[in-house]
PDB file of C-alpha atoms in Angstrom:
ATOM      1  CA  UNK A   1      -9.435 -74.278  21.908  1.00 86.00           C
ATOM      2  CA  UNK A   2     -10.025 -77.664  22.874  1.00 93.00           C
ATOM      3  CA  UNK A   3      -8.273 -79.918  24.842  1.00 95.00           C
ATOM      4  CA  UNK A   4      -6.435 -82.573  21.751  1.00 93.00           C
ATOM      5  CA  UNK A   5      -5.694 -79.056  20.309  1.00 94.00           C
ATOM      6  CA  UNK A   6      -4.045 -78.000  23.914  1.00 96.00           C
ATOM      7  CA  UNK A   7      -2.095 -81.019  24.199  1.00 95.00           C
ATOM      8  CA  UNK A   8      -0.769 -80.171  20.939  1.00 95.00           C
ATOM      9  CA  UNK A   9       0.565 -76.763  22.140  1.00 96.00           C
ATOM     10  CA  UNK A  10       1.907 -78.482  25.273  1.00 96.00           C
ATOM     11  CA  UNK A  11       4.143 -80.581  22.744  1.00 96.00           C
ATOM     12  CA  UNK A  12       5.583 -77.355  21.541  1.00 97.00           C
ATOM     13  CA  UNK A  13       6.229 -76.058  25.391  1.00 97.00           C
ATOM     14  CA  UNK A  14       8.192 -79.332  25.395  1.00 98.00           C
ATOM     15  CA  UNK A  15      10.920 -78.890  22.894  1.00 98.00           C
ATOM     16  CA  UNK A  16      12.634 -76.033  24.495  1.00 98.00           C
ATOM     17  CA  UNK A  17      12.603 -77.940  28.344  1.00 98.00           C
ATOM     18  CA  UNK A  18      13.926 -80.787  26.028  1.00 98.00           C
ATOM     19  CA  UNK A  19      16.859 -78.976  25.141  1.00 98.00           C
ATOM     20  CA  UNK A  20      18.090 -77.169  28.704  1.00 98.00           C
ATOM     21  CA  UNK A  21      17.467 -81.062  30.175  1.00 98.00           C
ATOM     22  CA  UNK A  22      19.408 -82.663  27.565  1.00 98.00           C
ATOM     23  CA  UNK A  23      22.169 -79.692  27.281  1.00 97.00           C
ATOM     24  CA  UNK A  24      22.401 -79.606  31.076  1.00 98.00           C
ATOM     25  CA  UNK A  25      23.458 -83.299  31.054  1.00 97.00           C
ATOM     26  CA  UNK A  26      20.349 -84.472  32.471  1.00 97.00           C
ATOM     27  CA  UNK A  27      19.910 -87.738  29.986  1.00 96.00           C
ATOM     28  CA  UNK A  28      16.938 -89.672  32.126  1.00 96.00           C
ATOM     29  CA  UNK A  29      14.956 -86.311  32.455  1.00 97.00           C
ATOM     30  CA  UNK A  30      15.399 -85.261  28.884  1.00 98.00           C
ATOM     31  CA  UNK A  31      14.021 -89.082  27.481  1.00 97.00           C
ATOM     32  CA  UNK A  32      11.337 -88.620  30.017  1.00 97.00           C
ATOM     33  CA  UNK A  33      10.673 -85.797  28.191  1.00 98.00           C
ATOM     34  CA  UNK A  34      10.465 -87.469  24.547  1.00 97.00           C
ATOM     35  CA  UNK A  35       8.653 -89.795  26.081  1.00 96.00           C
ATOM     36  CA  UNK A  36       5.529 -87.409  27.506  1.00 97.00           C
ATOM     37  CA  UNK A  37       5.676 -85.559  24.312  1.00 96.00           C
ATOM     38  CA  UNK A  38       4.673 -89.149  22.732  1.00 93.00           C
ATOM     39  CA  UNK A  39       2.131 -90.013  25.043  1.00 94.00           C
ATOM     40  CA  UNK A  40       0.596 -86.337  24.249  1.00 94.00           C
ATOM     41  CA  UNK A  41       0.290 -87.120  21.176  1.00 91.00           C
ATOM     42  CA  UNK A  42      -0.901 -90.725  21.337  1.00 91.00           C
ATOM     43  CA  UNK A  43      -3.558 -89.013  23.989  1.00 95.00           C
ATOM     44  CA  UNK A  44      -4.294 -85.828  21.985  1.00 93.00           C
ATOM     45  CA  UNK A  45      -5.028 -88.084  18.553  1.00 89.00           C
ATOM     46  CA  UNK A  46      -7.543 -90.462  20.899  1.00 92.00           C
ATOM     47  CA  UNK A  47      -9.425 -87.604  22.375  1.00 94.00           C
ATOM     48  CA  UNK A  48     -10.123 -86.320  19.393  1.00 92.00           C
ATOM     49  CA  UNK A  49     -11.069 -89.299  17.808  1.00 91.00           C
ATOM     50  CA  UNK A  50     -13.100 -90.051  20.475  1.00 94.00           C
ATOM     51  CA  UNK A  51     -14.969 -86.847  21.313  1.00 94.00           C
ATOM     52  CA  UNK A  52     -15.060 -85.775  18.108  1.00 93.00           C
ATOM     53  CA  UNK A  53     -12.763 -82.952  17.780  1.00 92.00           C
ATOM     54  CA  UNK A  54     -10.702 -83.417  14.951  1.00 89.00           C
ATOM     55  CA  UNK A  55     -10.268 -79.634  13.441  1.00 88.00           C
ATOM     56  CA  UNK A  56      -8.477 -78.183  10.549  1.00 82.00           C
ATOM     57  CA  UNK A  57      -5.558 -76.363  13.315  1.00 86.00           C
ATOM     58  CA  UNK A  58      -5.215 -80.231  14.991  1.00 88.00           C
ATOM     59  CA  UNK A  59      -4.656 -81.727  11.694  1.00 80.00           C
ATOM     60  CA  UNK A  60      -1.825 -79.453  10.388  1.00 79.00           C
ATOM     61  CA  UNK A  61      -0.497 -78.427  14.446  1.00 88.00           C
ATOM     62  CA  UNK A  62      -0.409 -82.200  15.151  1.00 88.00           C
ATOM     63  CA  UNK A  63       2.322 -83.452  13.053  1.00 83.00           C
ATOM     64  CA  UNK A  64       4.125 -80.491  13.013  1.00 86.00           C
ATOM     65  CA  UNK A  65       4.457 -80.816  16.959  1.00 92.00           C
ATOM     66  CA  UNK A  66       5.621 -84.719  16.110  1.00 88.00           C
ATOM     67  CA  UNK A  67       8.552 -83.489  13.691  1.00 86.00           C
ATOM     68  CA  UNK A  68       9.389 -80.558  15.738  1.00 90.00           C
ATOM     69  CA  UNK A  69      10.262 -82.342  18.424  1.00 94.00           C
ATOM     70  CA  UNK A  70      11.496 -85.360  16.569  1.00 91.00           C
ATOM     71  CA  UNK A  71      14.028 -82.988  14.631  1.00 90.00           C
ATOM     72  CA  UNK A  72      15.110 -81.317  18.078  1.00 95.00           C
ATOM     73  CA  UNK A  73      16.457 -84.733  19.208  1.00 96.00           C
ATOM     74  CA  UNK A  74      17.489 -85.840  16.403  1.00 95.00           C
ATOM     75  CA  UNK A  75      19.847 -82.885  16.542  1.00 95.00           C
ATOM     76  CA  UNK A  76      20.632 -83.135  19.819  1.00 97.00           C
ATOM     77  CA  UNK A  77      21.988 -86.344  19.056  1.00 97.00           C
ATOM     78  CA  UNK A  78      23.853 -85.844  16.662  1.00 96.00           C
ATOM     79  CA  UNK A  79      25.374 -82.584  18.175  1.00 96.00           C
ATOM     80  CA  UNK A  80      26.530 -85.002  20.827  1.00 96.00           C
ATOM     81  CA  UNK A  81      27.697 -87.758  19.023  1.00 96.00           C
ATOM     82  CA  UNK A  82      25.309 -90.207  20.136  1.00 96.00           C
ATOM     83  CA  UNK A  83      23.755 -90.984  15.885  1.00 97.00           C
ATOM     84  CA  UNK A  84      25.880 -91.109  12.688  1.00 97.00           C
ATOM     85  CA  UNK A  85      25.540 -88.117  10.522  1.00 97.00           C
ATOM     86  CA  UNK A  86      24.231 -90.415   7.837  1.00 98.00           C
ATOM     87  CA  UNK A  87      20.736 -91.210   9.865  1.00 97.00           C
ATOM     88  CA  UNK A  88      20.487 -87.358  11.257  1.00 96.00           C
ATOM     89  CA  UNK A  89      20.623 -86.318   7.311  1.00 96.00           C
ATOM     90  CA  UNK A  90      18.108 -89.073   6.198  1.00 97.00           C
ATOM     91  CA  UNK A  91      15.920 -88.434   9.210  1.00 94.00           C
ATOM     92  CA  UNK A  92      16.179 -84.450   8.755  1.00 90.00           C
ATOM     93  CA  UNK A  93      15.527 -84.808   4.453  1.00 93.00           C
ATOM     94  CA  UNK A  94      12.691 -87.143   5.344  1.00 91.00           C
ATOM     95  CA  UNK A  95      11.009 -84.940   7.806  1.00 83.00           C
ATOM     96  CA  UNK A  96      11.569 -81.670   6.531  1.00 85.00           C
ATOM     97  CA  UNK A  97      10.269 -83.136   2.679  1.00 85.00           C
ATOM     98  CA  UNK A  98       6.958 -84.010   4.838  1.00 80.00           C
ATOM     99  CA  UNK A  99       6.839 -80.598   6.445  1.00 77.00           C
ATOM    100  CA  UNK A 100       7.295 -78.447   3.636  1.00 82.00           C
ATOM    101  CA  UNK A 101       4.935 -80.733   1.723  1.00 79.00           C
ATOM    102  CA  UNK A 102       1.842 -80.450   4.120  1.00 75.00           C
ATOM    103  CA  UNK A 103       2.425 -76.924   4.869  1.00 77.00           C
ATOM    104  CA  UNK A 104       2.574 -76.393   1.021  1.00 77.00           C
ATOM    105  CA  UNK A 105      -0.328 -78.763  -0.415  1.00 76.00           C
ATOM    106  CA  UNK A 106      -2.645 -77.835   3.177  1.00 74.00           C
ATOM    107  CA  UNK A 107      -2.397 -73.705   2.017  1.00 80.00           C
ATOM    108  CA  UNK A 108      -3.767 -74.794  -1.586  1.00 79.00           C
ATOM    109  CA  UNK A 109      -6.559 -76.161  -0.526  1.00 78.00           C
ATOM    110  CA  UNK A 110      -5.623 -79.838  -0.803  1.00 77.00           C
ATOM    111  CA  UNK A 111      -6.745 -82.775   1.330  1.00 71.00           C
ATOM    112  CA  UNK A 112      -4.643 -84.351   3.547  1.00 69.00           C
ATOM    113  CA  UNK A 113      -3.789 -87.362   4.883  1.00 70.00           C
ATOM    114  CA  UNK A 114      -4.240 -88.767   7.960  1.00 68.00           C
ATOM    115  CA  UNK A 115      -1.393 -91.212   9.313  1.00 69.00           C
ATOM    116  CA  UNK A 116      -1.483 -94.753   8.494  1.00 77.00           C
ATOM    117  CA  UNK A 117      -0.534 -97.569  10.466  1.00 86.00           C
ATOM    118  CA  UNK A 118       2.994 -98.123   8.799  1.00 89.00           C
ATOM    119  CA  UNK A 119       3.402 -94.163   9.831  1.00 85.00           C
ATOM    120  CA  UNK A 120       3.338 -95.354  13.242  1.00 84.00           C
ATOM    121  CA  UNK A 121       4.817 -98.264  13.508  1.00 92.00           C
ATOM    122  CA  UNK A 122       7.865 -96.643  11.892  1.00 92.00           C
ATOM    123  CA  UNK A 123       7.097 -93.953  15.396  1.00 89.00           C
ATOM    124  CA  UNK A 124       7.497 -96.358  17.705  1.00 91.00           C
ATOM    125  CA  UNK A 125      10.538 -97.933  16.111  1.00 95.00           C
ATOM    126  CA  UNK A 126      12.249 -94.220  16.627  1.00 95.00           C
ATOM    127  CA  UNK A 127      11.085 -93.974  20.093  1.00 93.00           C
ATOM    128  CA  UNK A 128      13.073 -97.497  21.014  1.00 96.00           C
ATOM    129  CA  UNK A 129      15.488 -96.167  19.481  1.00 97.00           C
ATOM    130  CA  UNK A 130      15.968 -93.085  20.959  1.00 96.00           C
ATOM    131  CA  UNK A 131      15.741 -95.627  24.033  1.00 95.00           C
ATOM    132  CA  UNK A 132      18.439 -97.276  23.207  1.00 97.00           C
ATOM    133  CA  UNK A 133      20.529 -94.640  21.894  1.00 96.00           C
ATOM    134  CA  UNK A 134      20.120 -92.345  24.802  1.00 96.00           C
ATOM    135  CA  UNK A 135      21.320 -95.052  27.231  1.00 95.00           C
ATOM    136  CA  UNK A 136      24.234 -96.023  24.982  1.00 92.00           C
ATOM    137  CA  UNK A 137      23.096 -99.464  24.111  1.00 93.00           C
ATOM    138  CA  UNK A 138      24.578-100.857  21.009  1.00 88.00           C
ATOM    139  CA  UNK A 139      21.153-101.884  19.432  1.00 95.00           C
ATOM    140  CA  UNK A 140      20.152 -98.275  18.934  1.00 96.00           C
ATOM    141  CA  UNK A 141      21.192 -97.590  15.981  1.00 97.00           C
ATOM    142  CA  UNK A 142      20.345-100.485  13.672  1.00 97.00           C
ATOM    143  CA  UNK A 143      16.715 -99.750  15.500  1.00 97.00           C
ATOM    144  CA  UNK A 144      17.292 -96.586  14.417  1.00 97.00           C
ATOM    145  CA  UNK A 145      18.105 -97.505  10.664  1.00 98.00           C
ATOM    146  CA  UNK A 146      14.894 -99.945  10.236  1.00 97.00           C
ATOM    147  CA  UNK A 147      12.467 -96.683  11.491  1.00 96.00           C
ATOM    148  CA  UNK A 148      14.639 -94.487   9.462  1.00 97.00           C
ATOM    149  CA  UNK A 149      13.842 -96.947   6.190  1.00 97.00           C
ATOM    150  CA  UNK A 150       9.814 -97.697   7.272  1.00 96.00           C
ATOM    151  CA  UNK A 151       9.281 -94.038   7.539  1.00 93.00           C
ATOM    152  CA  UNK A 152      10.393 -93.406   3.638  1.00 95.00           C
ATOM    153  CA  UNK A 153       8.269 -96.274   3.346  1.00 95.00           C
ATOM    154  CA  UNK A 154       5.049 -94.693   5.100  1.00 91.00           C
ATOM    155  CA  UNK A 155       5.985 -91.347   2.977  1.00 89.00           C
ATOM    156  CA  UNK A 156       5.834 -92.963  -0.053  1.00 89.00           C
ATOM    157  CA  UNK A 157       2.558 -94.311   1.174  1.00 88.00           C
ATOM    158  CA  UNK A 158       1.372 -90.769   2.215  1.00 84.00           C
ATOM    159  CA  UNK A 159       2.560 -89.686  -0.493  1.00 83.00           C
ATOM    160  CA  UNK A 160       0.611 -92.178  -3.153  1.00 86.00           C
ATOM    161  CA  UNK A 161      -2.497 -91.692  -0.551  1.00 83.00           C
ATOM    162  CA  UNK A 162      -2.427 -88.213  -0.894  1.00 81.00           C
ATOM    163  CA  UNK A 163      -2.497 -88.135  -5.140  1.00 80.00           C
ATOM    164  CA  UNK A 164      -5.310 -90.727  -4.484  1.00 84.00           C
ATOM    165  CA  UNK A 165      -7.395 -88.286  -2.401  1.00 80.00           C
ATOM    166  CA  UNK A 166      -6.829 -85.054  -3.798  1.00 78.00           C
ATOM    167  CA  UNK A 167      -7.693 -86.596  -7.612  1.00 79.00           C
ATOM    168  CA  UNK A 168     -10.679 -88.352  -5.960  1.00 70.00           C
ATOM    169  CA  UNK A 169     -11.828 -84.907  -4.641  1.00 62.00           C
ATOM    170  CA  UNK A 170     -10.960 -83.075  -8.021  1.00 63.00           C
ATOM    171  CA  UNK A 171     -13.023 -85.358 -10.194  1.00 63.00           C
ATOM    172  CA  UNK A 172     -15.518 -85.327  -7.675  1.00 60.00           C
ATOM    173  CA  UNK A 173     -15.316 -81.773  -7.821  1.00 60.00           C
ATOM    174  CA  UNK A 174     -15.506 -81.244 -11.857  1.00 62.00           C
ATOM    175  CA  UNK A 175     -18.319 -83.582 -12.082  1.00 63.00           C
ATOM    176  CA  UNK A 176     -20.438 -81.777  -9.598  1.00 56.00           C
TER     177      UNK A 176
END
């Protein structure tokens, strides 16, 4: 196990202390929490660039740890009243459409795709929002709509990336 790979897993430990913070009340603590569970990944995805240890588990464990804990407060949001039913659904669809995609194209052998720059952008623009949403400012949700409509955006990306790849690899393959 290696450390990117370990920071991963600490992502997952997150979600649940997420959830007594934010359920006890404790609003400051719980965005603190988002907000390490970000800079794990942002550190996790730049060690392994850097020392070279990108693996097969860190590729699939990586986002899943992102949506995971981007679903969990997106939930506890909503739950609370804090985001419009409308964004929770498109958020959840959008999310749970990548999820069920990787998992499903990743066990047939497929390549996948790494995340692109609009991918992240569109991560940041959550992460303001949540900002802004946690601490009741106004702005917050129309933040929250503009990452909501990038990250189709970056899907459909992935998405057209991913056909790309995999047909790349497949003629690749028949030639050889």
């Amino acid at each position: 196990m290696n450390l990117p790979n370990l920071l991963t897993l600490c992502r997952f430990a997150l979600i649940p202390v997420y959830i007594v913070f934010y359920s006890l009340g404790h609003i400051k603590t719980a965005f603190a929490i988002v907000v390490l569970a970000g800079a794990t990944d942002v550190l996790d995805g730049y060690l392994a660039r850097k020392r070279g240890q990108i693996t097969p588990i860190g590729i699939m464990l990586d986002p899943l740890a992102d949506k995971c804990m981007m679903v969990t407060v997106v939930v506890s949001l909503l739950v609370t009243g804090r985001i419009p039913w409308e964004a929770a659904v498109a958020m959840l669809f959008r999310d749970a459409g990548m999820i069920i995609g990787s998992a499903f194209f990743h066990f047939r052998g497929k390549r996948t795709v790494p995340a692109n720059t609009m991918g992240k952008v569109a991560t940041v623009l959550y992460y303001l929002a949540f900002l802004f949403v946690f601490f009741d400012q106004s702005l917050g949700i129309a933040i929250l709509w503009s990452a909501i409509g990038l990250s189709f955006l970056a899907s459909f990306v992935y998405i057209f990336l991913f056909k790309s790849i995999n047909q790349e690899t497949q003629s690749h393959d028949n030639q050889g």
